[in-house]
Amino acid sequence: MKHKELIRTVKFVLFSASAGIIETLTMALCEEVIRIPGHYICYTIALVLSVLWNFTFNRRFTFQSTANVPRAMLLVFLFYVPFAPFSIWLEHMLADARGWNEYVVLVINMVLNLVLEYLWDNFLVYRDSKDTNELAQKQTAEEKSLSDG
């Protein structure tokens, strides 16, 4: 069981890293190419895209959940009700108001997001529905046939 949770954590980190790439590329596009004024606006756009990406892949592959999608999305949205304004404020205060490098501030927010959202997803969103989708059932069947064989 501990092995399974370690694999789940590694998957979450890897999918979150891919969401981080989406977020960083979106930020760069908004800031450097489109030149949207206000770093926090670029961050907000990037955050929304990365959350959608992360939700989709972590639900299917990390938590292998059949949880009701609207309910799971609502719970993830509720995570972002306090987190998004806080992280947007942090982006604005550190990058816009104090002149910190916007990508350093982005990394700070990404690390906070990774840790807090993993805990939220694991212990609240998917608590009762982990390993219930067809991928998990197939994996369980394969493991059983190997142990029986």
Short mmCIF file of N, CA and C in Angstrom, two decimals:
data_model
loop_
_atom_site.label_atom_id
_atom_site.label_comp_id
_atom_site.label_asym_id
_atom_site.label_seq_id
_atom_site.Cartn_x
_atom_site.Cartn_y
_atom_site.Cartn_z
N MET A 1 0.82 -1.19 0.00
CA MET A 1 0.00 0.00 0.00
C MET A 1 0.86 1.26 0.00
N LYS A 2 1.94 1.27 0.77
CA LYS A 2 2.83 2.42 0.80
C LYS A 2 3.45 2.64 -0.57
N HIS A 3 3.77 1.54 -1.25
CA HIS A 3 4.35 1.62 -2.60
C HIS A 3 3.37 2.30 -3.55
N LYS A 4 2.10 1.95 -3.44
CA LYS A 4 1.06 2.53 -4.30
C LYS A 4 0.94 4.04 -4.05
N GLU A 5 1.00 4.47 -2.80
CA GLU A 5 0.90 5.89 -2.49
C GLU A 5 2.15 6.65 -2.95
N LEU A 6 3.30 6.01 -2.89
CA LEU A 6 4.52 6.65 -3.40
C LEU A 6 4.40 6.86 -4.92
N ILE A 7 3.90 5.85 -5.62
CA ILE A 7 3.70 5.97 -7.07
C ILE A 7 2.67 7.06 -7.35
N ARG A 8 1.60 7.12 -6.57
CA ARG A 8 0.58 8.16 -6.74
C ARG A 8 1.21 9.55 -6.57
N THR A 9 2.05 9.70 -5.56
CA THR A 9 2.69 10.98 -5.30
C THR A 9 3.62 11.37 -6.45
N VAL A 10 4.38 10.42 -6.95
CA VAL A 10 5.29 10.68 -8.07
C VAL A 10 4.48 11.09 -9.31
N LYS A 11 3.39 10.37 -9.58
CA LYS A 11 2.53 10.74 -10.72
C LYS A 11 2.01 12.16 -10.55
N PHE A 12 1.55 12.49 -9.35
CA PHE A 12 1.02 13.83 -9.11
C PHE A 12 2.09 14.88 -9.38
N VAL A 13 3.29 14.64 -8.90
CA VAL A 13 4.39 15.59 -9.10
C VAL A 13 4.69 15.73 -10.60
N LEU A 14 4.72 14.62 -11.32
CA LEU A 14 5.03 14.68 -12.76
C LEU A 14 3.93 15.39 -13.55
N PHE A 15 2.68 15.07 -13.26
CA PHE A 15 1.59 15.78 -13.95
C PHE A 15 1.57 17.25 -13.56
N SER A 16 1.86 17.53 -12.31
CA SER A 16 1.92 18.93 -11.88
C SER A 16 3.07 19.65 -12.56
N ALA A 17 4.18 18.95 -12.76
CA ALA A 17 5.31 19.55 -13.49
C ALA A 17 4.89 19.87 -14.92
N SER A 18 4.13 18.96 -15.55
CA SER A 18 3.67 19.24 -16.91
C SER A 18 2.71 20.43 -16.91
N ALA A 19 1.87 20.53 -15.87
CA ALA A 19 1.00 21.70 -15.74
C ALA A 19 1.83 22.95 -15.51
N GLY A 20 2.93 22.80 -14.80
CA GLY A 20 3.84 23.92 -14.59
C GLY A 20 4.47 24.40 -15.89
N ILE A 21 4.75 23.45 -16.77
CA ILE A 21 5.28 23.82 -18.10
C ILE A 21 4.22 24.60 -18.87
N ILE A 22 2.98 24.11 -18.83
CA ILE A 22 1.87 24.81 -19.49
C ILE A 22 1.75 26.23 -18.91
N GLU A 23 1.82 26.32 -17.60
CA GLU A 23 1.69 27.61 -16.93
C GLU A 23 2.83 28.55 -17.31
N THR A 24 4.05 28.04 -17.32
CA THR A 24 5.21 28.87 -17.66
C THR A 24 5.16 29.32 -19.11
N LEU A 25 4.82 28.41 -20.02
CA LEU A 25 4.73 28.78 -21.44
C LEU A 25 3.62 29.81 -21.66
N THR A 26 2.49 29.62 -20.98
CA THR A 26 1.40 30.59 -21.10
C THR A 26 1.83 31.95 -20.56
N MET A 27 2.53 31.94 -19.42
CA MET A 27 3.03 33.19 -18.85
C MET A 27 3.97 33.89 -19.83
N ALA A 28 4.89 33.12 -20.39
CA ALA A 28 5.86 33.70 -21.33
C ALA A 28 5.14 34.26 -22.56
N LEU A 29 4.16 33.53 -23.06
CA LEU A 29 3.40 33.99 -24.21
C LEU A 29 2.67 35.30 -23.89
N CYS A 30 2.00 35.33 -22.74
CA CYS A 30 1.25 36.53 -22.34
C CYS A 30 2.17 37.72 -22.07
N GLU A 31 3.31 37.45 -21.40
CA GLU A 31 4.20 38.53 -21.00
C GLU A 31 5.12 38.99 -22.13
N GLU A 32 5.70 38.04 -22.84
CA GLU A 32 6.76 38.37 -23.78
C GLU A 32 6.28 38.55 -25.22
N VAL A 33 5.23 37.83 -25.61
CA VAL A 33 4.77 37.89 -27.00
C VAL A 33 3.56 38.82 -27.13
N ILE A 34 2.50 38.52 -26.38
CA ILE A 34 1.28 39.33 -26.46
C ILE A 34 1.47 40.65 -25.71
N ARG A 35 2.31 40.63 -24.68
CA ARG A 35 2.61 41.79 -23.84
C ARG A 35 1.37 42.36 -23.14
N ILE A 36 0.67 41.46 -22.45
CA ILE A 36 -0.48 41.88 -21.65
C ILE A 36 0.04 42.67 -20.46
N PRO A 37 -0.47 43.88 -20.24
CA PRO A 37 0.02 44.67 -19.10
C PRO A 37 -0.47 44.08 -17.78
N GLY A 38 0.38 44.11 -16.79
CA GLY A 38 0.01 43.58 -15.47
C GLY A 38 0.36 42.11 -15.36
N HIS A 39 1.43 41.85 -14.66
CA HIS A 39 1.90 40.47 -14.50
C HIS A 39 0.82 39.57 -13.93
N TYR A 40 0.05 40.06 -12.98
CA TYR A 40 -0.96 39.23 -12.33
C TYR A 40 -2.05 38.78 -13.30
N ILE A 41 -2.33 39.55 -14.35
CA ILE A 41 -3.31 39.12 -15.36
C ILE A 41 -2.77 37.92 -16.13
N CYS A 42 -1.51 38.00 -16.52
CA CYS A 42 -0.86 36.88 -17.21
C CYS A 42 -0.85 35.64 -16.31
N TYR A 43 -0.54 35.85 -15.05
CA TYR A 43 -0.51 34.73 -14.11
C TYR A 43 -1.89 34.10 -13.98
N THR A 44 -2.93 34.89 -13.92
CA THR A 44 -4.30 34.37 -13.78
C THR A 44 -4.66 33.49 -14.97
N ILE A 45 -4.39 33.95 -16.17
CA ILE A 45 -4.66 33.17 -17.38
C ILE A 45 -3.88 31.86 -17.33
N ALA A 46 -2.61 31.94 -17.00
CA ALA A 46 -1.75 30.75 -16.95
C ALA A 46 -2.22 29.77 -15.88
N LEU A 47 -2.64 30.29 -14.74
CA LEU A 47 -3.11 29.44 -13.65
C LEU A 47 -4.36 28.65 -14.06
N VAL A 48 -5.31 29.32 -14.69
CA VAL A 48 -6.55 28.65 -15.11
C VAL A 48 -6.23 27.51 -16.09
N LEU A 49 -5.39 27.76 -17.07
CA LEU A 49 -5.04 26.71 -18.04
C LEU A 49 -4.32 25.54 -17.37
N SER A 50 -3.42 25.83 -16.46
CA SER A 50 -2.69 24.74 -15.80
C SER A 50 -3.59 23.93 -14.87
N VAL A 51 -4.55 24.58 -14.22
CA VAL A 51 -5.48 23.87 -13.34
C VAL A 51 -6.34 22.90 -14.14
N LEU A 52 -6.85 23.35 -15.27
CA LEU A 52 -7.66 22.46 -16.11
C LEU A 52 -6.85 21.25 -16.58
N TRP A 53 -5.64 21.49 -17.01
CA TRP A 53 -4.74 20.41 -17.44
C TRP A 53 -4.50 19.44 -16.29
N ASN A 54 -4.12 19.97 -15.15
CA ASN A 54 -3.77 19.16 -13.99
C ASN A 54 -4.96 18.34 -13.50
N PHE A 55 -6.13 18.96 -13.43
CA PHE A 55 -7.33 18.25 -12.98
C PHE A 55 -7.61 17.05 -13.88
N THR A 56 -7.57 17.27 -15.18
CA THR A 56 -7.90 16.23 -16.14
C THR A 56 -6.97 15.02 -16.00
N PHE A 57 -5.68 15.25 -15.97
CA PHE A 57 -4.73 14.14 -15.93
C PHE A 57 -4.63 13.48 -14.55
N ASN A 58 -4.68 14.28 -13.49
CA ASN A 58 -4.59 13.67 -12.16
C ASN A 58 -5.83 12.87 -11.81
N ARG A 59 -6.99 13.32 -12.23
CA ARG A 59 -8.22 12.56 -11.97
C ARG A 59 -8.13 11.18 -12.63
N ARG A 60 -7.71 11.16 -13.89
CA ARG A 60 -7.69 9.91 -14.66
C ARG A 60 -6.53 9.00 -14.28
N PHE A 61 -5.34 9.53 -14.19
CA PHE A 61 -4.15 8.69 -14.08
C PHE A 61 -3.55 8.60 -12.68
N THR A 62 -3.60 9.67 -11.92
CA THR A 62 -2.99 9.66 -10.58
C THR A 62 -3.93 9.04 -9.56
N PHE A 63 -5.14 9.59 -9.50
CA PHE A 63 -6.10 9.09 -8.51
C PHE A 63 -7.01 8.03 -9.09
N GLN A 64 -6.98 7.84 -10.39
CA GLN A 64 -7.77 6.82 -11.10
C GLN A 64 -9.19 6.76 -10.54
N SER A 65 -9.84 7.90 -10.64
CA SER A 65 -11.11 8.08 -9.96
C SER A 65 -12.30 8.10 -10.91
N THR A 66 -13.39 7.52 -10.45
CA THR A 66 -14.66 7.62 -11.14
C THR A 66 -15.56 8.64 -10.46
N ALA A 67 -14.98 9.45 -9.60
CA ALA A 67 -15.76 10.45 -8.87
C ALA A 67 -16.55 11.31 -9.86
N ASN A 68 -17.71 11.71 -9.42
CA ASN A 68 -18.56 12.60 -10.19
C ASN A 68 -17.74 13.83 -10.62
N VAL A 69 -17.60 14.04 -11.94
CA VAL A 69 -16.74 15.10 -12.45
C VAL A 69 -17.17 16.49 -11.96
N PRO A 70 -18.45 16.85 -12.07
CA PRO A 70 -18.84 18.18 -11.57
C PRO A 70 -18.54 18.37 -10.08
N ARG A 71 -18.77 17.32 -9.29
CA ARG A 71 -18.48 17.42 -7.85
C ARG A 71 -16.98 17.58 -7.61
N ALA A 72 -16.18 16.75 -8.30
CA ALA A 72 -14.72 16.84 -8.16
C ALA A 72 -14.22 18.21 -8.61
N MET A 73 -14.76 18.70 -9.73
CA MET A 73 -14.36 20.04 -10.20
C MET A 73 -14.75 21.12 -9.20
N LEU A 74 -15.93 20.97 -8.61
CA LEU A 74 -16.37 21.94 -7.61
C LEU A 74 -15.41 21.94 -6.41
N LEU A 75 -15.02 20.76 -5.96
CA LEU A 75 -14.09 20.68 -4.83
C LEU A 75 -12.73 21.28 -5.18
N VAL A 76 -12.26 21.03 -6.40
CA VAL A 76 -10.99 21.64 -6.82
C VAL A 76 -11.16 23.16 -6.91
N PHE A 77 -12.30 23.60 -7.46
CA PHE A 77 -12.59 25.03 -7.52
C PHE A 77 -12.56 25.64 -6.11
N LEU A 78 -13.13 24.93 -5.14
CA LEU A 78 -13.15 25.44 -3.77
C LEU A 78 -11.74 25.58 -3.20
N PHE A 79 -10.81 24.72 -3.65
CA PHE A 79 -9.41 24.88 -3.25
C PHE A 79 -8.88 26.22 -3.75
N TYR A 80 -9.25 26.54 -4.98
CA TYR A 80 -8.73 27.76 -5.60
C TYR A 80 -9.44 29.03 -5.15
N VAL A 81 -10.58 28.91 -4.46
CA VAL A 81 -11.27 30.10 -3.97
C VAL A 81 -10.33 30.92 -3.06
N PRO A 82 -9.65 30.31 -2.10
CA PRO A 82 -8.68 31.11 -1.35
C PRO A 82 -7.29 31.14 -2.00
N PHE A 83 -6.91 30.02 -2.66
CA PHE A 83 -5.54 29.95 -3.17
C PHE A 83 -5.30 30.91 -4.33
N ALA A 84 -6.21 30.98 -5.29
CA ALA A 84 -6.00 31.83 -6.46
C ALA A 84 -5.85 33.30 -6.07
N PRO A 85 -6.78 33.86 -5.29
CA PRO A 85 -6.58 35.27 -4.91
C PRO A 85 -5.28 35.51 -4.14
N PHE A 86 -4.95 34.56 -3.25
CA PHE A 86 -3.70 34.70 -2.50
C PHE A 86 -2.50 34.68 -3.44
N SER A 87 -2.48 33.70 -4.37
CA SER A 87 -1.32 33.59 -5.25
C SER A 87 -1.26 34.74 -6.26
N ILE A 88 -2.42 35.22 -6.70
CA ILE A 88 -2.44 36.38 -7.60
C ILE A 88 -1.94 37.61 -6.84
N TRP A 89 -2.38 37.76 -5.60
CA TRP A 89 -1.90 38.86 -4.76
C TRP A 89 -0.39 38.75 -4.56
N LEU A 90 0.10 37.53 -4.29
CA LEU A 90 1.54 37.33 -4.09
C LEU A 90 2.31 37.69 -5.36
N GLU A 91 1.80 37.27 -6.51
CA GLU A 91 2.42 37.62 -7.79
C GLU A 91 2.49 39.15 -7.93
N HIS A 92 1.37 39.80 -7.66
CA HIS A 92 1.32 41.26 -7.80
C HIS A 92 2.27 41.95 -6.82
N MET A 93 2.22 41.53 -5.55
CA MET A 93 3.03 42.19 -4.52
C MET A 93 4.53 41.99 -4.74
N LEU A 94 4.91 40.78 -5.12
CA LEU A 94 6.34 40.52 -5.25
C LEU A 94 6.90 40.92 -6.61
N ALA A 95 6.17 40.58 -7.69
CA ALA A 95 6.69 40.86 -9.03
C ALA A 95 6.38 42.29 -9.48
N ASP A 96 5.12 42.70 -9.38
CA ASP A 96 4.74 44.02 -9.87
C ASP A 96 5.17 45.14 -8.92
N ALA A 97 4.87 44.98 -7.64
CA ALA A 97 5.11 46.07 -6.68
C ALA A 97 6.54 46.12 -6.16
N ARG A 98 7.18 44.98 -6.00
CA ARG A 98 8.52 44.96 -5.40
C ARG A 98 9.63 44.64 -6.39
N GLY A 99 9.25 44.33 -7.63
CA GLY A 99 10.26 44.12 -8.67
C GLY A 99 10.98 42.78 -8.66
N TRP A 100 10.44 41.81 -7.94
CA TRP A 100 11.04 40.48 -7.99
C TRP A 100 10.90 39.93 -9.40
N ASN A 101 11.78 39.03 -9.76
CA ASN A 101 11.67 38.37 -11.05
C ASN A 101 10.38 37.56 -11.08
N GLU A 102 9.56 37.82 -12.11
CA GLU A 102 8.24 37.18 -12.15
C GLU A 102 8.30 35.67 -12.22
N TYR A 103 9.38 35.12 -12.79
CA TYR A 103 9.49 33.67 -12.89
C TYR A 103 9.90 33.04 -11.55
N VAL A 104 10.63 33.77 -10.74
CA VAL A 104 10.96 33.29 -9.39
C VAL A 104 9.67 33.23 -8.56
N VAL A 105 8.86 34.28 -8.66
CA VAL A 105 7.59 34.31 -7.93
C VAL A 105 6.67 33.20 -8.44
N LEU A 106 6.67 32.97 -9.74
CA LEU A 106 5.87 31.89 -10.32
C LEU A 106 6.27 30.54 -9.73
N VAL A 107 7.56 30.29 -9.61
CA VAL A 107 8.04 29.02 -9.03
C VAL A 107 7.60 28.89 -7.57
N ILE A 108 7.68 29.98 -6.82
CA ILE A 108 7.22 29.95 -5.42
C ILE A 108 5.75 29.54 -5.37
N ASN A 109 4.93 30.15 -6.21
CA ASN A 109 3.50 29.82 -6.24
C ASN A 109 3.26 28.39 -6.70
N MET A 110 4.07 27.93 -7.66
CA MET A 110 3.91 26.55 -8.15
C MET A 110 4.21 25.53 -7.05
N VAL A 111 5.23 25.78 -6.27
CA VAL A 111 5.58 24.85 -5.18
C VAL A 111 4.48 24.85 -4.12
N LEU A 112 4.00 26.02 -3.76
CA LEU A 112 2.88 26.10 -2.81
C LEU A 112 1.66 25.35 -3.36
N ASN A 113 1.36 25.58 -4.62
CA ASN A 113 0.21 24.94 -5.26
C ASN A 113 0.36 23.42 -5.27
N LEU A 114 1.54 22.93 -5.64
CA LEU A 114 1.79 21.49 -5.71
C LEU A 114 1.52 20.81 -4.38
N VAL A 115 2.11 21.32 -3.33
CA VAL A 115 1.98 20.68 -2.01
C VAL A 115 0.55 20.77 -1.48
N LEU A 116 -0.02 21.97 -1.52
CA LEU A 116 -1.35 22.15 -0.95
C LEU A 116 -2.43 21.43 -1.76
N GLU A 117 -2.33 21.47 -3.09
CA GLU A 117 -3.35 20.80 -3.89
C GLU A 117 -3.25 19.28 -3.78
N TYR A 118 -2.04 18.75 -3.67
CA TYR A 118 -1.92 17.30 -3.49
C TYR A 118 -2.65 16.87 -2.22
N LEU A 119 -2.41 17.58 -1.14
CA LEU A 119 -3.08 17.25 0.12
C LEU A 119 -4.60 17.37 -0.02
N TRP A 120 -5.06 18.44 -0.65
CA TRP A 120 -6.50 18.67 -0.86
C TRP A 120 -7.11 17.55 -1.70
N ASP A 121 -6.47 17.24 -2.82
CA ASP A 121 -7.00 16.21 -3.72
C ASP A 121 -6.99 14.84 -3.05
N ASN A 122 -5.89 14.51 -2.44
CA ASN A 122 -5.73 13.16 -1.87
C ASN A 122 -6.66 12.92 -0.69
N PHE A 123 -6.79 13.92 0.18
CA PHE A 123 -7.55 13.70 1.41
C PHE A 123 -8.98 14.24 1.37
N LEU A 124 -9.34 14.96 0.31
CA LEU A 124 -10.70 15.47 0.24
C LEU A 124 -11.38 15.11 -1.10
N VAL A 125 -10.83 15.57 -2.20
CA VAL A 125 -11.51 15.41 -3.49
C VAL A 125 -11.67 13.93 -3.85
N TYR A 126 -10.59 13.16 -3.76
CA TYR A 126 -10.63 11.76 -4.20
C TYR A 126 -10.54 10.76 -3.05
N ARG A 127 -10.73 11.22 -1.85
CA ARG A 127 -10.59 10.38 -0.65
C ARG A 127 -11.31 9.04 -0.77
N ASP A 128 -12.56 9.05 -1.21
CA ASP A 128 -13.36 7.82 -1.26
C ASP A 128 -13.46 7.21 -2.65
N SER A 129 -12.78 7.78 -3.63
CA SER A 129 -12.93 7.26 -4.99
C SER A 129 -11.61 6.93 -5.67
N LYS A 130 -10.54 6.86 -4.91
CA LYS A 130 -9.25 6.50 -5.49
C LYS A 130 -9.31 5.06 -6.02
N ASP A 131 -8.64 4.88 -7.16
CA ASP A 131 -8.49 3.55 -7.76
C ASP A 131 -9.83 2.89 -8.08
N THR A 132 -10.75 3.65 -8.65
CA THR A 132 -12.07 3.10 -8.98
C THR A 132 -12.35 3.09 -10.49
N ASN A 133 -11.50 3.73 -11.29
CA ASN A 133 -11.79 3.76 -12.73
C ASN A 133 -11.30 2.49 -13.43
N GLU A 134 -11.53 2.44 -14.74
CA GLU A 134 -11.19 1.22 -15.50
C GLU A 134 -9.69 0.94 -15.51
N LEU A 135 -8.87 1.98 -15.45
CA LEU A 135 -7.42 1.76 -15.38
C LEU A 135 -7.04 1.03 -14.10
N ALA A 136 -7.60 1.46 -13.00
CA ALA A 136 -7.31 0.84 -11.71
C ALA A 136 -7.82 -0.59 -11.67
N GLN A 137 -9.03 -0.82 -12.21
CA GLN A 137 -9.60 -2.17 -12.22
C GLN A 137 -8.75 -3.11 -13.07
N LYS A 138 -8.28 -2.62 -14.21
CA LYS A 138 -7.41 -3.43 -15.08
C LYS A 138 -6.10 -3.76 -14.37
N GLN A 139 -5.54 -2.75 -13.72
CA GLN A 139 -4.29 -2.94 -12.99
C GLN A 139 -4.46 -3.95 -11.86
N THR A 140 -5.56 -3.88 -11.14
CA THR A 140 -5.84 -4.81 -10.06
C THR A 140 -5.98 -6.23 -10.59
N ALA A 141 -6.68 -6.38 -11.72
CA ALA A 141 -6.85 -7.68 -12.34
C ALA A 141 -5.53 -8.27 -12.79
N GLU A 142 -4.67 -7.44 -13.35
CA GLU A 142 -3.34 -7.90 -13.78
C GLU A 142 -2.49 -8.33 -12.58
N GLU A 143 -2.54 -7.55 -11.51
CA GLU A 143 -1.78 -7.89 -10.31
C GLU A 143 -2.28 -9.21 -9.71
N LYS A 144 -3.60 -9.40 -9.73
CA LYS A 144 -4.19 -10.63 -9.19
C LYS A 144 -3.78 -11.83 -10.04
N SER A 145 -3.81 -11.69 -11.36
CA SER A 145 -3.44 -12.82 -12.21
C SER A 145 -1.96 -13.16 -12.08
N LEU A 146 -1.11 -12.16 -11.83
CA LEU A 146 0.31 -12.43 -11.60
C LEU A 146 0.52 -13.16 -10.29
N SER A 147 -0.22 -12.77 -9.26
CA SER A 147 -0.06 -13.41 -7.97
C SER A 147 -0.66 -14.82 -7.95
N ASP A 148 -1.71 -15.04 -8.75
CA ASP A 148 -2.32 -16.37 -8.85
C ASP A 148 -1.51 -17.30 -9.72
N GLY A 149 -0.81 -16.71 -10.72
CA GLY A 149 -0.11 -17.50 -11.74
C GLY A 149 1.12 -18.10 -11.24
#
